[in-house]
Short mmCIF file of C-alpha atoms in Angstrom, two decimals:
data_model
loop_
_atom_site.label_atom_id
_atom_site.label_comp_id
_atom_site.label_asym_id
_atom_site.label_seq_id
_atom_site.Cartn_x
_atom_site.Cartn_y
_atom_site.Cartn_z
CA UNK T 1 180.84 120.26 134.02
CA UNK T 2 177.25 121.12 133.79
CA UNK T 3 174.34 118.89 132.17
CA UNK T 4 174.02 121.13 129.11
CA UNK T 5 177.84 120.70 128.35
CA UNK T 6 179.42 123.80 128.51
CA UNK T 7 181.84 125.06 131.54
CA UNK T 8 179.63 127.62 132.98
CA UNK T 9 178.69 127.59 136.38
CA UNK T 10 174.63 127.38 136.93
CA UNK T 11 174.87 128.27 140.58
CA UNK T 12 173.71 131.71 140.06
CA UNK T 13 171.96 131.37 137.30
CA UNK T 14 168.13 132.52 137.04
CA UNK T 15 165.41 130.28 137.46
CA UNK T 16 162.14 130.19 135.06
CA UNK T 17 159.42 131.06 137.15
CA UNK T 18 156.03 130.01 136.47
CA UNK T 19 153.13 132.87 136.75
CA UNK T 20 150.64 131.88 139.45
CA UNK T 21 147.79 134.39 140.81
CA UNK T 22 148.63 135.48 144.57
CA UNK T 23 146.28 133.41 145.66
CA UNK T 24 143.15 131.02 144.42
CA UNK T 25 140.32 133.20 144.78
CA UNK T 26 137.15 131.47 145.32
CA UNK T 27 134.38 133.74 144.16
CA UNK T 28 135.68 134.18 140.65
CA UNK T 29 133.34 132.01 138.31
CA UNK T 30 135.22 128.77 138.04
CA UNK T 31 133.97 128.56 133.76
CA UNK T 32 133.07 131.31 131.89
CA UNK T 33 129.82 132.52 131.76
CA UNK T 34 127.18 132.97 129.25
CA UNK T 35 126.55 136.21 128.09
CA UNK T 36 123.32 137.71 128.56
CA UNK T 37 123.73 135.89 131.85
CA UNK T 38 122.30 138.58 135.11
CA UNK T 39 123.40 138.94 138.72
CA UNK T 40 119.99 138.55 140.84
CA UNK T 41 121.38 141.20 143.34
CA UNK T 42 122.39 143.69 141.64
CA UNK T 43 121.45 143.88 137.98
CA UNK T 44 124.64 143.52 136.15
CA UNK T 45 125.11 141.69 133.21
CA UNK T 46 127.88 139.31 131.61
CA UNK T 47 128.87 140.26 128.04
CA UNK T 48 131.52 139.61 125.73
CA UNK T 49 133.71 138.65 128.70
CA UNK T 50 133.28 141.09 131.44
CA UNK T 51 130.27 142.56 133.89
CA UNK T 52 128.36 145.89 132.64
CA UNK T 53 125.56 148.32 133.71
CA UNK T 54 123.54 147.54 130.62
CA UNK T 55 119.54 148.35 129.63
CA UNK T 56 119.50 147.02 126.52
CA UNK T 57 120.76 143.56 127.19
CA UNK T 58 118.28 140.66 127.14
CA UNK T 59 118.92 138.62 130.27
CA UNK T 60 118.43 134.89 129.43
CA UNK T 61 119.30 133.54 132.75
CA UNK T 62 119.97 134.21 136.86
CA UNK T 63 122.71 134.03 138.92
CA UNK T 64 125.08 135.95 141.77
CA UNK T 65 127.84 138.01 140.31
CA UNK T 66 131.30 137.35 141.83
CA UNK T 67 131.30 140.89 143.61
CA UNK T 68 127.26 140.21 145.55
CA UNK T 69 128.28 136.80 146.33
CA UNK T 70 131.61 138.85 148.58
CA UNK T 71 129.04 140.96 149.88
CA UNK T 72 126.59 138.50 150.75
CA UNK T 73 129.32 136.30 152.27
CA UNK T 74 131.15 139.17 154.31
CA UNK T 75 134.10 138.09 151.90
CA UNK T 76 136.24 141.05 151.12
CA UNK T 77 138.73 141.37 148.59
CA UNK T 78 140.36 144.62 150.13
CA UNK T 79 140.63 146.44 153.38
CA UNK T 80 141.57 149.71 153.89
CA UNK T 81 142.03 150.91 157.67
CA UNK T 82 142.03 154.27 158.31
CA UNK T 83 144.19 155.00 161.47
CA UNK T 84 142.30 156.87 163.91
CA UNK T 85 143.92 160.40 164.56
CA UNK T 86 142.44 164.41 165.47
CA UNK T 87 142.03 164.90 161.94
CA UNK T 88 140.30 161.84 160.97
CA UNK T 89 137.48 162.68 163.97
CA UNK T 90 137.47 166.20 162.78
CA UNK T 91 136.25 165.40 159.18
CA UNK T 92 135.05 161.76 159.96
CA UNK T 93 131.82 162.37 158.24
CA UNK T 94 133.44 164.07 155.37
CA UNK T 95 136.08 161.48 154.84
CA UNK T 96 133.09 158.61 154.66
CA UNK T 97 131.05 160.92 152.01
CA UNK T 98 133.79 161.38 150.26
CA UNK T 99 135.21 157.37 149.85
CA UNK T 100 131.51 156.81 149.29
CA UNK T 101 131.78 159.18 146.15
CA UNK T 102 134.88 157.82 144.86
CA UNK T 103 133.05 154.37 144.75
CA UNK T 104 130.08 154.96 143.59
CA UNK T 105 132.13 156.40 140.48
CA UNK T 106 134.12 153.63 140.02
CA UNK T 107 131.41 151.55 140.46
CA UNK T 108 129.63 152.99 137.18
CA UNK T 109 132.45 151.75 135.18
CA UNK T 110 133.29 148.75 137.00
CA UNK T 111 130.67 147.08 138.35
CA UNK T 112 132.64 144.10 140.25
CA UNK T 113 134.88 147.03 142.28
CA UNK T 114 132.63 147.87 144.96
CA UNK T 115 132.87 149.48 148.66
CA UNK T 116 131.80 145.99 150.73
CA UNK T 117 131.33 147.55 154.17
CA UNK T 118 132.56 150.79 156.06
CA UNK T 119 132.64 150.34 159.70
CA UNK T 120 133.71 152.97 162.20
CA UNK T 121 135.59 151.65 165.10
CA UNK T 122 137.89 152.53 168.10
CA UNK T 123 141.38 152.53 166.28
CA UNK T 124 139.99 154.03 162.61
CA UNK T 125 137.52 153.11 159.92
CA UNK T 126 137.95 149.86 158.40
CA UNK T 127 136.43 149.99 154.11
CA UNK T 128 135.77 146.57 152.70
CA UNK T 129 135.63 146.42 149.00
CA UNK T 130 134.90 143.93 146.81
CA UNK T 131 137.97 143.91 144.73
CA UNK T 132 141.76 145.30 144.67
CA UNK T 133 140.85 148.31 142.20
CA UNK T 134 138.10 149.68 144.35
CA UNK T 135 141.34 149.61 147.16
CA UNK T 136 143.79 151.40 144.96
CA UNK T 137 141.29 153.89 143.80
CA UNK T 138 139.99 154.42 147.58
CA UNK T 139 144.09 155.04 148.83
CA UNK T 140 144.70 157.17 145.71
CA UNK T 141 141.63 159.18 146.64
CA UNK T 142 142.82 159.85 150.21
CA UNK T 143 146.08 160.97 149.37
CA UNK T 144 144.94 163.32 146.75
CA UNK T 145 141.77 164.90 148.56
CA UNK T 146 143.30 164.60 152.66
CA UNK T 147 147.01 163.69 151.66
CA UNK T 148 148.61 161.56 154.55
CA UNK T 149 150.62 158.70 153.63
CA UNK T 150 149.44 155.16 152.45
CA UNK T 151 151.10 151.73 152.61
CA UNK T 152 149.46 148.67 149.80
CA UNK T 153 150.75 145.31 150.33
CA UNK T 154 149.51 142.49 148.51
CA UNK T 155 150.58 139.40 150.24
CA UNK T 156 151.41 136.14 148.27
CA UNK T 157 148.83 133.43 149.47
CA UNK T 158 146.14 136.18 150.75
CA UNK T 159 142.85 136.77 149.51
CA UNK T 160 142.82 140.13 150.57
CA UNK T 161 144.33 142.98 149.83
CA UNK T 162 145.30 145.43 152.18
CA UNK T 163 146.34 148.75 152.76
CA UNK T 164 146.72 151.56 155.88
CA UNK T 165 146.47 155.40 155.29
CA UNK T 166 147.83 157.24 158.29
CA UNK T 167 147.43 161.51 158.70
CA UNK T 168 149.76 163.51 161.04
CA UNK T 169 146.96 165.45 162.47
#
């Protein structure tokens, strides 16, 4: 017999699971911050809870926003390799327009999700973004505009997310 007194068997029973993050991320603000508070870098402002593009608000004091303190650190949150192939030299310089589009849109709206770094190199391009959003927009973006095929994996204990778009070209 079991602890809780009746005859079932708890072998295969499921387990409560507690809901932990993937992994501690150490350029989130570790207290909320004030609103009206500014990033230095780049401009954006903390209100009601989130980061915004905003004019009108009055900025009452300084500091780095989670997203310029990645850049300024060379900290990604996502990666997105590009495999090198003929089709990704053919429209190499399109491609990076392109991805630089797509962020620069998301950007507007989110100003945390941000392209980090894009670095041509022997085996593909390698994007860096600031956050997992700008990632899944960036993939999303390839496979409607250049289709391919794309593989996300968010690993349990990483900071970074990462994911590979391939072409058969």
């Amino acid at each position: 017999m079991n602890p809780n007194g009746n005859d079932r068997a708890t072998a295969g029973a499921p387990r409560e699971k507690s809901m932990h993050s993937h992994s501690e991320d150490s350029h989130r603000m570790p207290l909320r911050v004030m609103n009206g508070t500014g990033c230095r870098e780049c401009g954006a402002v903390y209100e009601s809870g989130r980061w915004i593009w905003s004019a009108t608000a009055r900025v009452t004091r300084q500091l780095l926003c989670p997203a310029c303190r990645r850049i300024l650190e060379h900290a990604p949150a996502g990666e997105l390799w590009l495999d090198s192939c003929g089709y990704l030299h053919k429209h190499l310089a399109q491609i990076i327009s392109f991805l630089s589009n797509e962020a620069q849109h998301e950007k507007e709206c989110h100003p945390m999700e941000r392209i980090t770094g894009i670095n041509v190199e022997p085996r593909g391009v390698r994007v860096t973004t600031s956050g997992p959003h700008m990632l899944r927009r960036l993939g999303s973006a390839m496979l409607r505009a250049h289709h391919g095929e794309l593989s996300i994996e968010y690993r349990d204990g990483e900071a970074v997310a990462r994911a590979n778009w391939t072409h058969q070209g």
